[in-house]
Every structure is written in C-alpha cells, then in structure tokens.
Amino acid sequence: MRVYVDPELCIGCGICEGEAPAVFSLAASSVAEVVMDPVEADHEEAALLALKDCPENAISVIESETTASPAADSADDAEESPTDYILERKKEMKAIVDQDLCIGCGICEGIVPEVFSLQNEPYAEVLLDPIPEEFQDATREAAEECPESAISIE
Ligand code: SF4
Ligand code: SF4
C-alpha cells in the first residue's frame, strides 16, 4: 500500500504521526510527510487509522495493493475487509450548497457542471450525491473558488 499526504490540506496537527509514527513524520516540515513508501504490512493498519482520523482528509491511499500476506484476504472473499471498508468510506463525498450564502454566480457550475447546476434555481443545486470519485477533485476546487464559501464538503 502507498499513501500520500496533500500538503495543501494538511494543517500539521500531528495526529497521523501520533498514530503511525513509522509512516508519517512532521520532523522536517510543518506538514506531514510520508516516510515509509510503500507502507509495510505491519504498519498498514496504523496508517489507515491515521487516514480515517485526519481532520482535514489530507491523507489518501494512492495504491491499495497490500504488502500483507495474500492468505489474509482469501479467507472470505465475500466479506469486506476493514481495509476495504475504510477505503470505501474515504471515497465517499457529499457536497452541500448553503442557499442563504449562494449568490448564483455560476463559478461552481463552470468548474464542474456534472455536480453543480443553476438551471432550475437561482442558487446552485448539487446534482450528484455522493460525488463520484472522478469529480471529487473538481468539486473541492469549486468549493475553494466559491466567492461566498457557500459550498461545504463532507
Ligand atoms: S493528521 Fe492530517 S492534517 Fe494532521 S498532520 Fe497528519 S496529514 Fe496533516
Ligand atoms: S460558486 Fe458559490 S456562490 Fe457561486 S453559484 Fe456556486 S455555490 Fe453559489
């Protein structure tokens, strides 16, 4: 498994380092750095815990192939492993537009029309819930670019 910390999102809180010190470090920077790549099997659980607990969702798995023994996964193919569960949860994203804040400028629709629309209302409506992975980066960008900070992401 390989993990990545988005330096734009990381606030340097140190939670990841506290939970998985072999994988994440803030020793050399004000944002967390990945110091074990790929993450060794013994440290995957701790790394995924950090991923789950990161308050900024700054940690992502960029390659989920585990270095753990394949026997661990073959025990019950039908059952979702804790790793799959956490990864699946992490992928889910929901966007909410605060109608009281939205001024209908259309910036969000311009960035990602698959997710935001002003076709039917004077404010932006969210068309997709949850947001599919392929639109998540653009949705985050739309939230950042919204001049009224009307878009929140969960
Ligand atoms: S838990 Fe998240 S925000 Fe905190 S230091 Fe680690 S990556 Fe950065
Ligand atoms: S960018 Fe913000 S203010 Fe503009 S339409 Fe979208 S949600 Fe509304």
mmCIF file of N, CA, C and O in Angstrom, residues 40-92:
data_model
loop_
_atom_site.group_PDB
_atom_site.id
_atom_site.type_symbol
_atom_site.label_atom_id
_atom_site.label_comp_id
_atom_site.label_asym_id
_atom_site.label_seq_id
_atom_site.Cartn_x
_atom_site.Cartn_y
_atom_site.Cartn_z
ATOM 1 N N GLU A 40 4.764 -0.758 4.892
ATOM 2 C CA GLU A 40 4.923 -2.192 5.153
ATOM 3 C C GLU A 40 3.665 -2.743 5.819
ATOM 4 O O GLU A 40 2.942 -2.012 6.509
ATOM 5 N N ALA A 41 3.442 -4.038 5.601
ATOM 6 C CA ALA A 41 2.205 -4.682 6.061
ATOM 7 C C ALA A 41 1.927 -4.427 7.541
ATOM 8 O O ALA A 41 0.790 -4.140 7.933
ATOM 9 N N ASP A 42 2.972 -4.468 8.346
ATOM 10 C CA ASP A 42 2.798 -4.296 9.797
ATOM 11 C C ASP A 42 2.288 -2.914 10.164
ATOM 12 O O ASP A 42 1.794 -2.691 11.266
ATOM 13 N N HIS A 43 2.454 -1.972 9.251
ATOM 14 C CA HIS A 43 2.094 -0.580 9.573
ATOM 15 C C HIS A 43 0.849 -0.099 8.823
ATOM 16 O O HIS A 43 0.440 1.043 8.984
ATOM 17 N N GLU A 44 0.269 -0.985 8.017
ATOM 18 C CA GLU A 44 -0.881 -0.560 7.212
ATOM 19 C C GLU A 44 -2.079 -0.179 8.078
ATOM 20 O O GLU A 44 -2.765 0.812 7.816
ATOM 21 N N GLU A 45 -2.307 -0.977 9.109
ATOM 22 C CA GLU A 45 -3.474 -0.707 9.954
ATOM 23 C C GLU A 45 -3.356 0.670 10.610
ATOM 24 O O GLU A 45 -4.300 1.460 10.640
ATOM 25 N N ALA A 46 -2.158 0.968 11.131
ATOM 26 C CA ALA A 46 -1.943 2.267 11.778
ATOM 27 C C ALA A 46 -2.066 3.396 10.759
ATOM 28 O O ALA A 46 -2.639 4.456 11.056
ATOM 29 N N ALA A 47 -1.553 3.167 9.556
ATOM 30 C CA ALA A 47 -1.634 4.209 8.523
ATOM 31 C C ALA A 47 -3.087 4.481 8.145
ATOM 32 O O ALA A 47 -3.489 5.633 7.951
ATOM 33 N N LEU A 48 -3.884 3.416 8.076
ATOM 34 C CA LEU A 48 -5.296 3.596 7.721
ATOM 35 C C LEU A 48 -6.077 4.263 8.858
ATOM 36 O O LEU A 48 -7.015 5.015 8.615
ATOM 37 N N LEU A 49 -5.662 3.993 10.080
ATOM 38 C CA LEU A 49 -6.293 4.667 11.213
ATOM 39 C C LEU A 49 -6.018 6.172 11.121
ATOM 40 O O LEU A 49 -6.909 7.006 11.317
ATOM 41 N N ALA A 50 -4.775 6.514 10.792
ATOM 42 C CA ALA A 50 -4.413 7.922 10.638
ATOM 43 C C ALA A 50 -5.215 8.551 9.507
ATOM 44 O O ALA A 50 -5.702 9.678 9.612
ATOM 45 N N LEU A 51 -5.349 7.813 8.418
ATOM 46 C CA LEU A 51 -6.140 8.301 7.280
ATOM 47 C C LEU A 51 -7.565 8.615 7.723
ATOM 48 O O LEU A 51 -8.134 9.656 7.396
ATOM 49 N N LYS A 52 -8.123 7.713 8.504
ATOM 50 C CA LYS A 52 -9.503 7.882 8.955
ATOM 51 C C LYS A 52 -9.618 9.069 9.911
ATOM 52 O O LYS A 52 -10.604 9.800 9.883
ATOM 53 N N ASP A 53 -8.598 9.260 10.753
ATOM 54 C CA ASP A 53 -8.693 10.278 11.806
ATOM 55 C C ASP A 53 -8.184 11.648 11.384
ATOM 56 O O ASP A 53 -8.377 12.624 12.124
ATOM 57 N N CYS A 54 -7.532 11.730 10.225
ATOM 58 C CA CYS A 54 -7.021 13.037 9.793
ATOM 59 C C CYS A 54 -8.188 14.024 9.668
ATOM 60 O O CYS A 54 -9.116 13.797 8.900
ATOM 61 N N PRO A 55 -8.161 15.116 10.410
ATOM 62 C CA PRO A 55 -9.309 16.034 10.417
ATOM 63 C C PRO A 55 -9.494 16.785 9.106
ATOM 64 O O PRO A 55 -10.554 17.340 8.860
ATOM 65 N N GLU A 56 -8.467 16.789 8.278
ATOM 66 C CA GLU A 56 -8.543 17.538 7.013
ATOM 67 C C GLU A 56 -8.684 16.629 5.798
ATOM 68 O O GLU A 56 -8.616 17.111 4.656
ATOM 69 N N ASN A 57 -8.834 15.328 6.020
ATOM 70 C CA ASN A 57 -8.875 14.383 4.894
ATOM 71 C C ASN A 57 -7.681 14.581 3.960
ATOM 72 O O ASN A 57 -7.810 14.556 2.743
ATOM 73 N N ALA A 58 -6.525 14.837 4.568
ATOM 74 C CA ALA A 58 -5.332 15.136 3.766
ATOM 75 C C ALA A 58 -4.600 13.887 3.312
ATOM 76 O O ALA A 58 -3.737 13.957 2.449
ATOM 77 N N ILE A 59 -4.965 12.748 3.895
ATOM 78 C CA ILE A 59 -4.238 11.519 3.584
ATOM 79 C C ILE A 59 -5.071 10.667 2.623
ATOM 80 O O ILE A 59 -6.267 10.488 2.819
ATOM 81 N N SER A 60 -4.435 10.190 1.586
ATOM 82 C CA SER A 60 -5.148 9.284 0.688
ATOM 83 C C SER A 60 -4.266 8.093 0.355
ATOM 84 O O SER A 60 -3.045 8.151 0.453
ATOM 85 N N VAL A 61 -4.922 7.017 -0.023
ATOM 86 C CA VAL A 61 -4.202 5.823 -0.463
ATOM 87 C C VAL A 61 -4.048 5.928 -1.973
ATOM 88 O O VAL A 61 -5.034 6.067 -2.696
ATOM 89 N N ILE A 62 -2.822 5.913 -2.448
ATOM 90 C CA ILE A 62 -2.623 6.059 -3.888
ATOM 91 C C ILE A 62 -2.377 4.712 -4.557
ATOM 92 O O ILE A 62 -2.401 4.598 -5.761
ATOM 93 N N GLU A 63 -2.145 3.710 -3.754
ATOM 94 C CA GLU A 63 -2.016 2.357 -4.309
ATOM 95 C C GLU A 63 -2.429 1.412 -3.203
ATOM 96 O O GLU A 63 -1.803 1.379 -2.153
ATOM 97 N N SER A 64 -3.530 0.708 -3.413
ATOM 98 C CA SER A 64 -4.075 -0.047 -2.293
ATOM 99 C C SER A 64 -3.538 -1.461 -2.203
ATOM 100 O O SER A 64 -3.841 -2.168 -1.250
ATOM 101 N N GLU A 65 -2.742 -1.875 -3.162
ATOM 102 C CA GLU A 65 -2.231 -3.242 -3.104
ATOM 103 C C GLU A 65 -1.461 -3.432 -1.812
ATOM 104 O O GLU A 65 -0.507 -2.700 -1.515
ATOM 105 N N THR A 66 -1.899 -4.401 -1.036
ATOM 106 C CA THR A 66 -1.310 -4.577 0.282
ATOM 107 C C THR A 66 -0.029 -5.383 0.195
ATOM 108 O O THR A 66 0.140 -6.212 -0.694
ATOM 109 N N THR A 67 0.876 -5.129 1.133
ATOM 110 C CA THR A 67 2.076 -5.944 1.220
ATOM 111 C C THR A 67 1.870 -7.096 2.198
ATOM 112 O O THR A 67 2.762 -7.874 2.454
ATOM 113 N N ALA A 68 0.651 -7.181 2.740
ATOM 114 C CA ALA A 68 0.349 -8.261 3.676
ATOM 115 C C ALA A 68 0.213 -9.587 2.926
ATOM 116 O O ALA A 68 0.032 -9.614 1.716
ATOM 117 N N SER A 69 0.268 -10.661 3.669
ATOM 118 C CA SER A 69 0.153 -11.985 3.060
ATOM 119 C C SER A 69 -1.187 -12.132 2.358
ATOM 120 O O SER A 69 -2.223 -11.794 2.909
ATOM 121 N N PRO A 70 -1.208 -12.679 1.128
ATOM 122 C CA PRO A 70 -2.475 -12.844 0.417
ATOM 123 C C PRO A 70 -3.439 -13.743 1.163
ATOM 124 O O PRO A 70 -4.636 -13.629 1.006
ATOM 125 N N ALA A 71 -2.920 -14.618 2.025
ATOM 126 C CA ALA A 71 -3.794 -15.523 2.764
ATOM 127 C C ALA A 71 -4.782 -14.755 3.614
ATOM 128 O O ALA A 71 -5.902 -15.194 3.854
ATOM 129 N N ALA A 72 -4.379 -13.583 4.061
ATOM 130 C CA ALA A 72 -5.254 -12.797 4.930
ATOM 131 C C ALA A 72 -6.530 -12.391 4.206
ATOM 132 O O ALA A 72 -7.581 -12.266 4.817
ATOM 133 N N ASP A 73 -6.445 -12.189 2.896
ATOM 134 C CA ASP A 73 -7.601 -11.733 2.150
ATOM 135 C C ASP A 73 -8.446 -12.865 1.605
ATOM 136 O O ASP A 73 -9.601 -12.687 1.282
ATOM 137 N N SER A 74 -7.849 -14.036 1.488
ATOM 138 C CA SER A 74 -8.564 -15.106 0.809
ATOM 139 C C SER A 74 -9.495 -15.870 1.745
ATOM 140 O O SER A 74 -10.258 -16.711 1.314
ATOM 141 N N ALA A 75 -9.442 -15.566 3.021
ATOM 142 C CA ALA A 75 -10.253 -16.313 3.978
ATOM 143 C C ALA A 75 -11.734 -16.244 3.639
ATOM 144 O O ALA A 75 -12.433 -17.241 3.665
ATOM 145 N N ASP A 76 -12.189 -15.065 3.320
ATOM 146 C CA ASP A 76 -13.598 -14.931 2.969
ATOM 147 C C ASP A 76 -13.732 -13.806 1.960
ATOM 148 O O ASP A 76 -13.787 -12.641 2.303
ATOM 149 N N ASP A 77 -13.767 -14.185 0.687
ATOM 150 C CA ASP A 77 -13.784 -13.205 -0.379
ATOM 151 C C ASP A 77 -15.016 -12.319 -0.324
ATOM 152 O O ASP A 77 -14.999 -11.171 -0.729
ATOM 153 N N ALA A 78 -16.135 -12.881 0.157
ATOM 154 C CA ALA A 78 -17.394 -12.139 0.123
ATOM 155 C C ALA A 78 -17.429 -11.057 1.202
ATOM 156 O O ALA A 78 -18.176 -10.111 1.120
ATOM 157 N N GLU A 79 -16.606 -11.236 2.208
ATOM 158 C CA GLU A 79 -16.658 -10.304 3.342
ATOM 159 C C GLU A 79 -15.704 -9.140 3.106
ATOM 160 O O GLU A 79 -14.553 -9.332 2.735
ATOM 161 N N GLU A 80 -16.186 -7.950 3.348
ATOM 162 C CA GLU A 80 -15.360 -6.770 3.151
ATOM 163 C C GLU A 80 -14.337 -6.682 4.276
ATOM 164 O O GLU A 80 -14.684 -6.802 5.447
ATOM 165 N N SER A 81 -13.074 -6.501 3.930
ATOM 166 C CA SER A 81 -12.050 -6.395 4.972
ATOM 167 C C SER A 81 -12.119 -5.006 5.586
ATOM 168 O O SER A 81 -12.641 -4.072 4.977
ATOM 169 N N PRO A 82 -11.570 -4.827 6.795
ATOM 170 C CA PRO A 82 -11.553 -3.494 7.412
ATOM 171 C C PRO A 82 -10.868 -2.482 6.503
ATOM 172 O O PRO A 82 -11.273 -1.328 6.418
ATOM 173 N N THR A 83 -9.823 -2.915 5.797
ATOM 174 C CA THR A 83 -9.117 -2.004 4.900
ATOM 175 C C THR A 83 -10.048 -1.527 3.794
ATOM 176 O O THR A 83 -10.138 -0.333 3.505
ATOM 177 N N ASP A 84 -10.777 -2.466 3.179
ATOM 178 C CA ASP A 84 -11.714 -2.097 2.117
ATOM 179 C C ASP A 84 -12.756 -1.129 2.649
ATOM 180 O O ASP A 84 -13.133 -0.169 1.999
ATOM 181 N N TYR A 85 -13.209 -1.414 3.857
ATOM 182 C CA TYR A 85 -14.260 -0.595 4.447
ATOM 183 C C TYR A 85 -13.783 0.843 4.619
ATOM 184 O O TYR A 85 -14.465 1.792 4.252
ATOM 185 N N ILE A 86 -12.577 0.984 5.160
ATOM 186 C CA ILE A 86 -12.053 2.331 5.388
ATOM 187 C C ILE A 86 -11.824 3.033 4.059
ATOM 188 O O ILE A 86 -12.167 4.195 3.887
ATOM 189 N N LEU A 87 -11.275 2.317 3.084
ATOM 190 C CA LEU A 87 -11.030 2.932 1.777
ATOM 191 C C LEU A 87 -12.342 3.345 1.140
ATOM 192 O O LEU A 87 -12.455 4.412 0.543
ATOM 193 N N GLU A 88 -13.342 2.500 1.265
ATOM 194 C CA GLU A 88 -14.648 2.795 0.664
ATOM 195 C C GLU A 88 -15.250 4.024 1.321
ATOM 196 O O GLU A 88 -15.748 4.920 0.671
ATOM 197 N N ARG A 89 -15.172 4.051 2.655
ATOM 198 C CA ARG A 89 -15.703 5.210 3.386
ATOM 199 C C ARG A 89 -14.991 6.477 2.970
ATOM 200 O O ARG A 89 -15.578 7.531 2.831
ATOM 201 N N LYS A 90 -13.661 6.344 2.793
ATOM 202 C CA LYS A 90 -12.864 7.513 2.486
ATOM 203 C C LYS A 90 -13.257 8.086 1.131
ATOM 204 O O LYS A 90 -13.166 9.271 0.889
ATOM 205 N N LYS A 91 -13.715 7.205 0.241
ATOM 206 C CA LYS A 91 -14.032 7.644 -1.116
ATOM 207 C C LYS A 91 -15.336 8.438 -1.161
ATOM 208 O O LYS A 91 -15.590 9.161 -2.089
ATOM 209 N N GLU A 92 -16.193 8.246 -0.157
ATOM 210 C CA GLU A 92 -17.484 8.902 -0.216
ATOM 211 C C GLU A 92 -17.344 10.402 0.024
ATOM 212 O O GLU A 92 -16.642 10.836 0.915
#
